[in-house]
Short mmCIF file of C-alpha atoms and ligand atoms in Angstrom, two decimals:
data_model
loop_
_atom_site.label_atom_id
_atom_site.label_comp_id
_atom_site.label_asym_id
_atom_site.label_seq_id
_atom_site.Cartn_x
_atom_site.Cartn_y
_atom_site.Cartn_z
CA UNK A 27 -15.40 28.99 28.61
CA UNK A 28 -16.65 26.79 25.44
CA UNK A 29 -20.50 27.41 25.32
CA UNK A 30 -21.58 23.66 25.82
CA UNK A 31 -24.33 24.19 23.57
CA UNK A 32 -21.57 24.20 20.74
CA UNK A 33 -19.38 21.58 21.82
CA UNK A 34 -19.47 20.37 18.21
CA UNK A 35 -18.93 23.65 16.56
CA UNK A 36 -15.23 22.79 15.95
CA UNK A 37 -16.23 19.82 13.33
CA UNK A 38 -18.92 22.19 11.90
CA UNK A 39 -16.11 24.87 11.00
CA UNK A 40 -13.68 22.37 9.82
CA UNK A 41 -15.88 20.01 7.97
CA UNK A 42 -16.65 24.17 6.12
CA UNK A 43 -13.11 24.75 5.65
CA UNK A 44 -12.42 20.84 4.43
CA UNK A 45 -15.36 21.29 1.65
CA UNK A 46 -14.04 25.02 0.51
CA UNK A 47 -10.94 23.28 -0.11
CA UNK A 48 -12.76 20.81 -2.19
CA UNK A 49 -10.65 18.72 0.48
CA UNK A 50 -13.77 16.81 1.61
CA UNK A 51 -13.91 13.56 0.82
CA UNK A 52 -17.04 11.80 -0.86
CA UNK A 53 -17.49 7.81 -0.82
CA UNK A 54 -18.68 6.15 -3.26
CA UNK A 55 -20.40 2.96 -3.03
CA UNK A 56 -19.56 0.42 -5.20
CA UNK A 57 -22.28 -2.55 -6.26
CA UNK A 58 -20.49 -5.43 -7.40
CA UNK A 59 -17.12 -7.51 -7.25
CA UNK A 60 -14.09 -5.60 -7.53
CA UNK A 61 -12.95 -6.26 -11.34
CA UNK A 62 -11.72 -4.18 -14.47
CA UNK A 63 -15.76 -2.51 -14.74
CA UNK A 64 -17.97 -2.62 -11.42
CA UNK A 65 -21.16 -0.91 -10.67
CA UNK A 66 -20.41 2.21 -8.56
CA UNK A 67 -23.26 4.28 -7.06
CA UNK A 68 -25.48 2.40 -9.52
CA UNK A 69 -23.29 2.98 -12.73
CA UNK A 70 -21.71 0.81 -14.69
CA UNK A 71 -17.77 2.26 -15.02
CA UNK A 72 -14.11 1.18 -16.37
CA UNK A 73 -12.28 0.65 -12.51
CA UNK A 74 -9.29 2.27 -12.19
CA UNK A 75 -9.17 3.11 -8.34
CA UNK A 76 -8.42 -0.43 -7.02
CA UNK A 77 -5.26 -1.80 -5.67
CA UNK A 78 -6.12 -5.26 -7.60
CA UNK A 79 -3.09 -5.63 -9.73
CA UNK A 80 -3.23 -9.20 -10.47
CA UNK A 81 -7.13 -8.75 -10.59
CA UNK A 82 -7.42 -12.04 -7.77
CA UNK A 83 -10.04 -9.93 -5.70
CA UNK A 84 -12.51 -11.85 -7.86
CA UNK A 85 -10.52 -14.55 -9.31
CA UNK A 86 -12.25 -18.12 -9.14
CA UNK A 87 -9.74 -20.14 -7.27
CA UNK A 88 -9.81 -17.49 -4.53
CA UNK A 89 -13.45 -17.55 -4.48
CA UNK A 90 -13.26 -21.51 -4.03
CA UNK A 91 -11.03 -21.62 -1.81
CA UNK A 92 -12.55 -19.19 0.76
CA UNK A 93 -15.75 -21.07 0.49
CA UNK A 94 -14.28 -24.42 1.05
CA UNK A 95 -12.36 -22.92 4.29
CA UNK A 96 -15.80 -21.66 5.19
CA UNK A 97 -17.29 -25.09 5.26
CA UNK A 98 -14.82 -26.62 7.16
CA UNK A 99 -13.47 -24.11 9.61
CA UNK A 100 -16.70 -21.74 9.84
CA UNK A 101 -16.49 -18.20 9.37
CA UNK A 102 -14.90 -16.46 12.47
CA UNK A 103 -11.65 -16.88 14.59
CA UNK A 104 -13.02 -16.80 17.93
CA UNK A 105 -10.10 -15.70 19.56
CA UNK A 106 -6.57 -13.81 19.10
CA UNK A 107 -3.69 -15.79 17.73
CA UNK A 108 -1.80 -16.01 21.16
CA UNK A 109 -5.08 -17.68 22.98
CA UNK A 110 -6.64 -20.15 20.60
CA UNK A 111 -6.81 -18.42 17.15
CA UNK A 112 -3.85 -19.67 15.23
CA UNK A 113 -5.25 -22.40 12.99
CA UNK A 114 -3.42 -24.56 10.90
CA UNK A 115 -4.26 -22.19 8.27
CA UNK A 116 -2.74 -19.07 9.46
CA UNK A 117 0.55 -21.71 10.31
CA UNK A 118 0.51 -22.93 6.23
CA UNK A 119 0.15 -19.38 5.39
CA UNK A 120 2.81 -17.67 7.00
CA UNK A 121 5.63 -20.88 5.99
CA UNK A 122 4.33 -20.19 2.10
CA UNK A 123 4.71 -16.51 2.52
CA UNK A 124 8.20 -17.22 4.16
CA UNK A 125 9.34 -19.50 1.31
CA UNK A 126 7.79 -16.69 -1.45
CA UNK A 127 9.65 -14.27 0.37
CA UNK A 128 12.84 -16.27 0.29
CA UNK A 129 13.19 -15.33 4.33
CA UNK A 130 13.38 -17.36 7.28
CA UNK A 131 9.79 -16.98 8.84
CA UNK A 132 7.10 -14.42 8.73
CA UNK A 133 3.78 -13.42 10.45
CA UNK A 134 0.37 -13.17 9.45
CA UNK A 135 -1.44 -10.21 11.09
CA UNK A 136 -4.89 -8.31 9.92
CA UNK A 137 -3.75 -5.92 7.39
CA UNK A 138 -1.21 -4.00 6.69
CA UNK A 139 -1.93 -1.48 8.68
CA UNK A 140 -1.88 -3.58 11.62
CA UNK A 141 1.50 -5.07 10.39
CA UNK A 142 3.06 -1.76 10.77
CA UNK A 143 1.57 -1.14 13.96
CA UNK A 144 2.90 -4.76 15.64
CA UNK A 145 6.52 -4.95 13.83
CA UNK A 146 7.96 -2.04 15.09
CA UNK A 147 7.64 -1.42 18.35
CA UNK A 148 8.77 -4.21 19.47
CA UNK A 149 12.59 -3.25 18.11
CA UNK A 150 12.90 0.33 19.03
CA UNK A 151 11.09 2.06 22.19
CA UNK A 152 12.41 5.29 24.27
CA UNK A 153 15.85 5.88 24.12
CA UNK A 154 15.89 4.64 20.29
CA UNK A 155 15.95 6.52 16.78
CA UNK A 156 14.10 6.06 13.81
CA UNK A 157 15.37 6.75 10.21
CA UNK A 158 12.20 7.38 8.30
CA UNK A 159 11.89 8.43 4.28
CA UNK A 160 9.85 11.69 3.87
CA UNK A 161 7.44 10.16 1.81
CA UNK A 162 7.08 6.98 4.24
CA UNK A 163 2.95 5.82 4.48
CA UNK A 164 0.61 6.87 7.19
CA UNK A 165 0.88 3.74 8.82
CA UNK A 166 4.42 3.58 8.99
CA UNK A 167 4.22 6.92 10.87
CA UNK A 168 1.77 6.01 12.90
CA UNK A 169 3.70 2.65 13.80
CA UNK A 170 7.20 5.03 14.25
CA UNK A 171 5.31 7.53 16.42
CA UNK A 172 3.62 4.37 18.80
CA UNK A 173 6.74 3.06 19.53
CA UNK A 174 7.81 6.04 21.30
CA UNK A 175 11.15 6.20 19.70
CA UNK A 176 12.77 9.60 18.06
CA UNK A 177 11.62 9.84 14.65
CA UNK A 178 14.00 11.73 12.05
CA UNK A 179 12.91 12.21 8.79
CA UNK A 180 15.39 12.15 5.63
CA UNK A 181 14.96 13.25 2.16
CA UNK A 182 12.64 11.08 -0.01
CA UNK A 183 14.72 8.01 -1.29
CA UNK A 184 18.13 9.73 -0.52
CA UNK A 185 20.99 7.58 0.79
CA UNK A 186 23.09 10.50 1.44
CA UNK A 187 20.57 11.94 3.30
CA UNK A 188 20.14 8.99 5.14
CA UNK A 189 23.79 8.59 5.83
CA UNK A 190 24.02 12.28 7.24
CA UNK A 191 20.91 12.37 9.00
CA UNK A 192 22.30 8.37 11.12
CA UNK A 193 25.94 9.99 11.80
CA UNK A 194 24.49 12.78 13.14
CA UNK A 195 21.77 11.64 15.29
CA UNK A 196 22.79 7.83 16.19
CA UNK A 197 25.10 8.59 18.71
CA UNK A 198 22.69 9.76 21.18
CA UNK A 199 20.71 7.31 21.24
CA UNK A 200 20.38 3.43 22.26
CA UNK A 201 20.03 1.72 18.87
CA UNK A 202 18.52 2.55 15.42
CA UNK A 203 16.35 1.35 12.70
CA UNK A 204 15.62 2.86 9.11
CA UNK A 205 12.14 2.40 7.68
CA UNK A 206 11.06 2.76 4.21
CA UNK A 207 8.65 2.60 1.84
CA UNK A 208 9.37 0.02 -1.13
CA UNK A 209 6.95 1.30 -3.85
CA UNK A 210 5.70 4.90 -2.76
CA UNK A 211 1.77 4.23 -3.26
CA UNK A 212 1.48 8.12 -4.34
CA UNK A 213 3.93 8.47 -6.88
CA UNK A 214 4.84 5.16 -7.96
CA UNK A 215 8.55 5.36 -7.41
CA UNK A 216 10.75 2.65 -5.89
CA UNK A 217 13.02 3.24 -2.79
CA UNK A 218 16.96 2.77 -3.49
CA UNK A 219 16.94 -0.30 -1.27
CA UNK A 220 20.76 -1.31 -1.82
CA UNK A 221 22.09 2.26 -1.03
CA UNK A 222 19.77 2.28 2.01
CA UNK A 223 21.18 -1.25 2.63
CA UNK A 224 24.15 -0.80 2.78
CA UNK A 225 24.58 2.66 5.08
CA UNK A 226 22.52 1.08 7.41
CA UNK A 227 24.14 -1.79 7.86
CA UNK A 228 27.20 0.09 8.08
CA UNK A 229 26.12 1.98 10.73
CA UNK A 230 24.67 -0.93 12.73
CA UNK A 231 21.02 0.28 12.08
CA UNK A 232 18.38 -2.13 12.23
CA UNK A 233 16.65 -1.87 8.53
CA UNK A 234 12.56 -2.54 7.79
CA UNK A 235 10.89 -1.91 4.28
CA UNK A 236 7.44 -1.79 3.66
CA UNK A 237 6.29 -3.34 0.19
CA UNK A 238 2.68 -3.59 0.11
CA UNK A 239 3.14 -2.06 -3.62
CA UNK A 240 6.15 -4.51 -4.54
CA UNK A 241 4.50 -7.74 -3.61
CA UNK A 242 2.91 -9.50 -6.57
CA UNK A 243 4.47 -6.66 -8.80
CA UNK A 244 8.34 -6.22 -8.80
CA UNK A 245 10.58 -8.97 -8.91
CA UNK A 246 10.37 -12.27 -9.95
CA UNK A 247 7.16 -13.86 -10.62
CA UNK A 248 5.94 -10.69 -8.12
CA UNK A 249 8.19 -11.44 -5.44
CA UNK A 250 8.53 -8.07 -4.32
CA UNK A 251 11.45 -5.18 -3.77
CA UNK A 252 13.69 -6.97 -1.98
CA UNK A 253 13.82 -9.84 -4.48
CA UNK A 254 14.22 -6.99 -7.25
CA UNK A 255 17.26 -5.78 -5.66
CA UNK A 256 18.29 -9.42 -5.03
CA UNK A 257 19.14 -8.81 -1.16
CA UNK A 258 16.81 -11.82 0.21
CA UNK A 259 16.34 -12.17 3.90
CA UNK A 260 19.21 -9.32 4.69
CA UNK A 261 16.07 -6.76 5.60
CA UNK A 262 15.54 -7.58 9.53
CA UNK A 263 11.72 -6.75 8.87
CA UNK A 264 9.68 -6.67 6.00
CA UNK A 265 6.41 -5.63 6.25
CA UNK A 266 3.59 -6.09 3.40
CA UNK A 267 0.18 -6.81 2.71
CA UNK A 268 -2.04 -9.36 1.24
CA UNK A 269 -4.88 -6.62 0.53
CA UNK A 270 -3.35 -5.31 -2.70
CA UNK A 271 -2.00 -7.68 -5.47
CA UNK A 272 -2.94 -10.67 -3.59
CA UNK A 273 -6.21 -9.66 -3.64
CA UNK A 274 -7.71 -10.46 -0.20
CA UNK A 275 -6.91 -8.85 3.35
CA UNK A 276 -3.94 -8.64 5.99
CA UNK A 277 -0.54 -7.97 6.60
CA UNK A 278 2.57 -9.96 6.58
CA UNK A 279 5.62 -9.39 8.91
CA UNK A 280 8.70 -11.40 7.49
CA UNK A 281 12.25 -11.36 7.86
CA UNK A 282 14.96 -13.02 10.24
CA UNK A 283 13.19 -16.00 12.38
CA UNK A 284 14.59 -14.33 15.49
CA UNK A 285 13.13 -11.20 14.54
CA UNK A 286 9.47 -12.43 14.15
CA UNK A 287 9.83 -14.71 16.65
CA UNK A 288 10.68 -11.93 19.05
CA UNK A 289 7.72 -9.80 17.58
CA UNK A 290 5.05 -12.77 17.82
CA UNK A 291 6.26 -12.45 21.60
CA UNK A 292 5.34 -8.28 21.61
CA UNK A 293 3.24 -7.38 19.15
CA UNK A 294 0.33 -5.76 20.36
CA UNK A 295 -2.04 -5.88 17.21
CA UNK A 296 -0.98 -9.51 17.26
CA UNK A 297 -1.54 -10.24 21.29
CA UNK A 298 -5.21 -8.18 21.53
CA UNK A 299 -6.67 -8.30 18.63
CA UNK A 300 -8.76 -11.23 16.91
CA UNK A 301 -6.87 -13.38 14.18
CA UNK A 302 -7.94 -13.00 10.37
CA UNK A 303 -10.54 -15.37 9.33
CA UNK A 304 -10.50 -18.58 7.79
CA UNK A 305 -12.42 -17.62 4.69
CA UNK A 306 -9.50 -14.62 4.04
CA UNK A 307 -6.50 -16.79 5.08
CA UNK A 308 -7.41 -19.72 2.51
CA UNK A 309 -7.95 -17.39 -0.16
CA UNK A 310 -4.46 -15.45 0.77
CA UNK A 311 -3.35 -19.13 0.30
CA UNK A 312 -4.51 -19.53 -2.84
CA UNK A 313 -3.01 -16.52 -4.32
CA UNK A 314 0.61 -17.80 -3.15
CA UNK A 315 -0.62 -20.91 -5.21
CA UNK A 316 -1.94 -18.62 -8.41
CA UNK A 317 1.75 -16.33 -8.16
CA UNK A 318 3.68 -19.34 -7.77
CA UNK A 319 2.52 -21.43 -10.80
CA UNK A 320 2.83 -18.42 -13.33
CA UNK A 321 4.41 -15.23 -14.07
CA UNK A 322 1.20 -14.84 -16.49
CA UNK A 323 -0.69 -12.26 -14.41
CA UNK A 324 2.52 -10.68 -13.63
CA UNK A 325 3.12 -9.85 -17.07
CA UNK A 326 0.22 -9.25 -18.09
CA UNK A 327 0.01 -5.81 -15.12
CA UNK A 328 2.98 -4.47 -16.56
CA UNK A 329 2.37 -4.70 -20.63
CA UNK A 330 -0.90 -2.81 -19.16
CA UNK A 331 0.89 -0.59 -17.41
CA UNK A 332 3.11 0.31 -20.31
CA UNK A 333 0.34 0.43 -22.79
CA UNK A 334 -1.53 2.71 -20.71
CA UNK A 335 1.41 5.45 -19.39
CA UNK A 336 2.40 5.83 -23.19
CA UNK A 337 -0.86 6.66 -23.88
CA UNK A 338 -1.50 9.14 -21.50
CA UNK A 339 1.96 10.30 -21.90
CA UNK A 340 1.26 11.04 -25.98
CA UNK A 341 -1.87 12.68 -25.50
CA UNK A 342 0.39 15.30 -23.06
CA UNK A 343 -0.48 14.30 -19.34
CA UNK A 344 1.85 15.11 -16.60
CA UNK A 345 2.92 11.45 -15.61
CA UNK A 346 5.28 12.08 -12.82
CA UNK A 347 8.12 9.71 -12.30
CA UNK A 348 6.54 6.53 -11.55
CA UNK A 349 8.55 3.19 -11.94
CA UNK A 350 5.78 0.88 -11.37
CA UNK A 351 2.12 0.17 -12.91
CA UNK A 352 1.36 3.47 -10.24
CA UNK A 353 0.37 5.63 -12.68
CA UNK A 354 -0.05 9.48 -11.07
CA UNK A 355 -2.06 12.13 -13.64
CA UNK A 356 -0.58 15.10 -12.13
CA UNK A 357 -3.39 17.89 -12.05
CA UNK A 358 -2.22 20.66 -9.13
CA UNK A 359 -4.95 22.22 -7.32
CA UNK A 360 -7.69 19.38 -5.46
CA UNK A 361 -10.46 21.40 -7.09
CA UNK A 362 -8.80 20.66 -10.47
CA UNK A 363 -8.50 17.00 -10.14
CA UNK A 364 -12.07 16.62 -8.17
CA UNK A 365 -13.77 18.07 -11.15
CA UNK A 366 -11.60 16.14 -13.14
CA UNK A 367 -12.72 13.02 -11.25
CA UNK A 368 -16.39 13.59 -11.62
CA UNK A 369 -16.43 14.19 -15.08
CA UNK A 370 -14.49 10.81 -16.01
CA UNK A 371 -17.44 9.45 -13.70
CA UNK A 372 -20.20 10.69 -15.69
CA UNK A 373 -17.93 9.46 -19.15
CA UNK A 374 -18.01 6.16 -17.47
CA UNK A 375 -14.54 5.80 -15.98
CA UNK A 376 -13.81 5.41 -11.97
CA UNK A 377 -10.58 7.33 -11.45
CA UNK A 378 -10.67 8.77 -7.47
CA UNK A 379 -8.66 12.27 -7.16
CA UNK A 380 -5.96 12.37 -4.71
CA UNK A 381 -5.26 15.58 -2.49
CA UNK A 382 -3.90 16.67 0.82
CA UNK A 383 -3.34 15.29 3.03
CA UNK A 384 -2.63 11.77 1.18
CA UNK A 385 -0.08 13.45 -1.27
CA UNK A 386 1.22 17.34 -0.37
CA UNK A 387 -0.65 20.89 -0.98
CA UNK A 388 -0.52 21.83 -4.78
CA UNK A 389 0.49 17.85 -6.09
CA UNK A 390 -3.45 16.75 -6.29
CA UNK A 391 -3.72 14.20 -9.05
CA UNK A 392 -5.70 11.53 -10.28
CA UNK A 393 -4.19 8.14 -9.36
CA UNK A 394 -4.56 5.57 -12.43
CA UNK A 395 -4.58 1.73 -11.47
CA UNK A 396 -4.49 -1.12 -14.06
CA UNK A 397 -5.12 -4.59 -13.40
CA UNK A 398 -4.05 -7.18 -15.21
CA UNK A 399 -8.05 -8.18 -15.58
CA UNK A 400 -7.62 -5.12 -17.74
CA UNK A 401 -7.92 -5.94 -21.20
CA UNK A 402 -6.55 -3.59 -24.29
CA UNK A 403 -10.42 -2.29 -25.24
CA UNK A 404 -10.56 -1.92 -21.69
CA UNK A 405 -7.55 0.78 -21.96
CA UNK A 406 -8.61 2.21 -25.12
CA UNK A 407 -11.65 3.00 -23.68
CA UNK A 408 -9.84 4.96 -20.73
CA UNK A 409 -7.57 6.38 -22.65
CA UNK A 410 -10.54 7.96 -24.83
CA UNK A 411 -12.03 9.25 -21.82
CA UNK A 412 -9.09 11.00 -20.09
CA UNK A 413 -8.38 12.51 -23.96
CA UNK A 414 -12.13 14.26 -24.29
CA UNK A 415 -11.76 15.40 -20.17
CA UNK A 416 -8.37 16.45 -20.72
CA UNK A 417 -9.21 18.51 -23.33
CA UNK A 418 -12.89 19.96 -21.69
CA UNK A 419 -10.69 20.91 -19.14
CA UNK A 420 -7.81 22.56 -20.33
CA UNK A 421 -4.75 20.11 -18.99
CA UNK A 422 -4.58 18.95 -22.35
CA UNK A 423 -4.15 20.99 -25.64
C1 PLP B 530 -1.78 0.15 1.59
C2 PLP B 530 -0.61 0.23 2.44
C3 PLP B 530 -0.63 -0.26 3.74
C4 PLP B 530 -1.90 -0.76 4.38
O1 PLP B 530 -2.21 -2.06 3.99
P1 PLP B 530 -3.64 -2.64 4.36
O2 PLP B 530 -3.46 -4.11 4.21
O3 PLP B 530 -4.62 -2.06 3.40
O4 PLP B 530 -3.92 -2.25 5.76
C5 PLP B 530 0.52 -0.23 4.48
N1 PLP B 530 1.67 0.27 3.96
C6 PLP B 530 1.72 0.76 2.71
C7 PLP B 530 3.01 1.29 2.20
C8 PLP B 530 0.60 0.78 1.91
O5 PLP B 530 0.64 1.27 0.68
#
């Protein structure tokens, strides 16, 4: 029997084992808005940790209009959307996102998180099979393994695999769905969306993407994967988030009206949990406004983006394969990139390490994000930094 004195000697060992590892992970605390520099642990540094693309956590129209929804709705739901918490503002909201999306309706939920949690249980259950990319984010797991369907993983962003892994498995079960990533937030790399398409549709599967790193950066004017691959509203579900380039908080479900009809019915993120405020839904508002009326932001993320990977990539950094403003710093061991991490700190630059289990054993990196509130000193300046580290280290010659 477990000496009940040391009931907690199981987090004592593995909190050990987690900082041998250099596993453990230390928060920082950061001191001001989240823009291109912020004051983190009391220090002034270049930010390049946030997922801000568009740089609208901060941006002055948001701001406004979260304090005007303030003074005329107040500050907290009250309730869950099913009871008495679906304002007119959460109804605006999800028709803009809809229309954005080029799809029939969509959902507001909390976050993204939560969006992943509510849309898919609802559509597969016991009995049912899930198609899900290797790579696919911890909340998409977690969302797969709550609805208590079979859950069959295929080779990252592999059709073929895909294909195989359906005709093999599908028959045994009721009905089947195929989940995947859009961007993959590690790496940067964008799923094959028309080859996944189109062998799930011609198996009959039900198909869901998740594009919190596609909205407000791929397609037009940042309308996201789907709209990059130019197959609008054939996805049954796709999931995304207004916490990253829109710059505020929650999650969107959109797709087919029957679809997120049928999920406003059973989701139960959406059913027993409180709705988002009013303050966060008007400012998610205004960034549909700020995407709609310009491209400007848009463009500016990506000539950043560029500017900054063939930087890194002439002073000899391991890039990876990222297709979007993702911009991995491949390093190999966590201890590598932690140290790495903490001395761009002390040089003034906010770059967080990445290690298992967010990205696998031996791929530990440090995970570069522009904004466009970047500006070209701004890059220089990193750039600089990541040269003399580099080089103190030994990753760079
Ligand atoms: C960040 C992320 C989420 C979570 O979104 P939140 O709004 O922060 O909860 C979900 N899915 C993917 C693919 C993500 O990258």
């Amino acid at each position: 029997m477990t000496d009940p004195t040391h009931k907690h000697q199981f987090i004592i060992d593995d909190l050990k084992r987690l900082e041998a590892e250099s596993l453990l992970i230390s928060i920082r605390t950061i001191e001001s808005a989240a823009d291109n520099w912020m004051v983190v642990d009391g220090q002034r540094v270049l930010n390049f940790c946030t997922n801000n693309y568009l740089g609208l956590a901060n941006h002055p129209r948001l701001r406004a209009a979260a304090q005007q929804a303030i003074d005329r709705w107040g500050v907290g739901p009250a309730a869950v959307r099913t009871i008495a918490g679906t304002t007119a503002l959460h109804r605006e909201l999800e028709q803009r996102l809809a229309a954005f999306k080029g799809v029939e309706d969509a959902l507001f939920v909390q976050s993204g998180f939560n969006a992943n949690q509510a849309a898919i249980a609802p559509l597969v259950g016991k009995g049912d099979v899930i198609f899900s990319d290797r790579l696919n984010h911890a909340s998409i797991i977690d969302g797969c393994r709550l609805s208590g369907a079979k859950i069959i993983v295929y080779a990252h962003c592999d059709p073929a695999d895909a294909e195989a892994k359906i005709k093999e498995h599908l028959p045994r079960y009721r009905r089947g769905m195929l989940i995947s990533d859009g961007v993959f937030s590690m790496d940067g790399d964008i799923a094959p969306l028309d080859g996944l398409y189109e062998v799930a549709q011609r198996y009959g599967v039900l198909t869901m993407v998740d594009d919190a790193h596609g909205e407000g950066v791929l397609g037009r004017g940042g309308r996201g994967i789907v709209d990059h691959f130019g197959l609008h509203g054939q996805f049954d579900v796709e999931v995304g988030t207004l916490s990253k380039a829109f710059g505020v908080v929650g999650g969107v479900i959109a797709g087919k009206k029957i679809i997120v009809d049928y999920i406003r019915q059973k989701a139960r993120p959406f059913l027993f949990s409180s709705a988002t405020t009013p303050a966060d839904t008007a400012a998610c508002l205004a960034a549909v406004d700020v995407l709609e009326e310009s491209e400007d932001l848009v463009q500016k993320l990506w000539d950043n983006a560029r500017y900054l990977r063939t930087g890194m990539d002439d002073l000899g950094f391991d890039t990876g394969h990222s297709q979007t403003p993702i911009l991995p710093i491949m390093l190999g061991e966590a201890k590598l990139a932690k140290t790495f991490s903490r001395r761009l700190f002390e040089e003034g630059v906010f770059a967080m390490s990445i290690g298992f289990p967010t990205v696998p054993q031996g791929l530990a990196r440090i995970r570069v994000m522009n904004t466009a509130a970047h500006s070209q000193d701004d890059l220089d300046f990193g750039l600089k930094v990541f040269a003399k580290v580099g080089r103190e280290l030994g990753v760079i010659a």
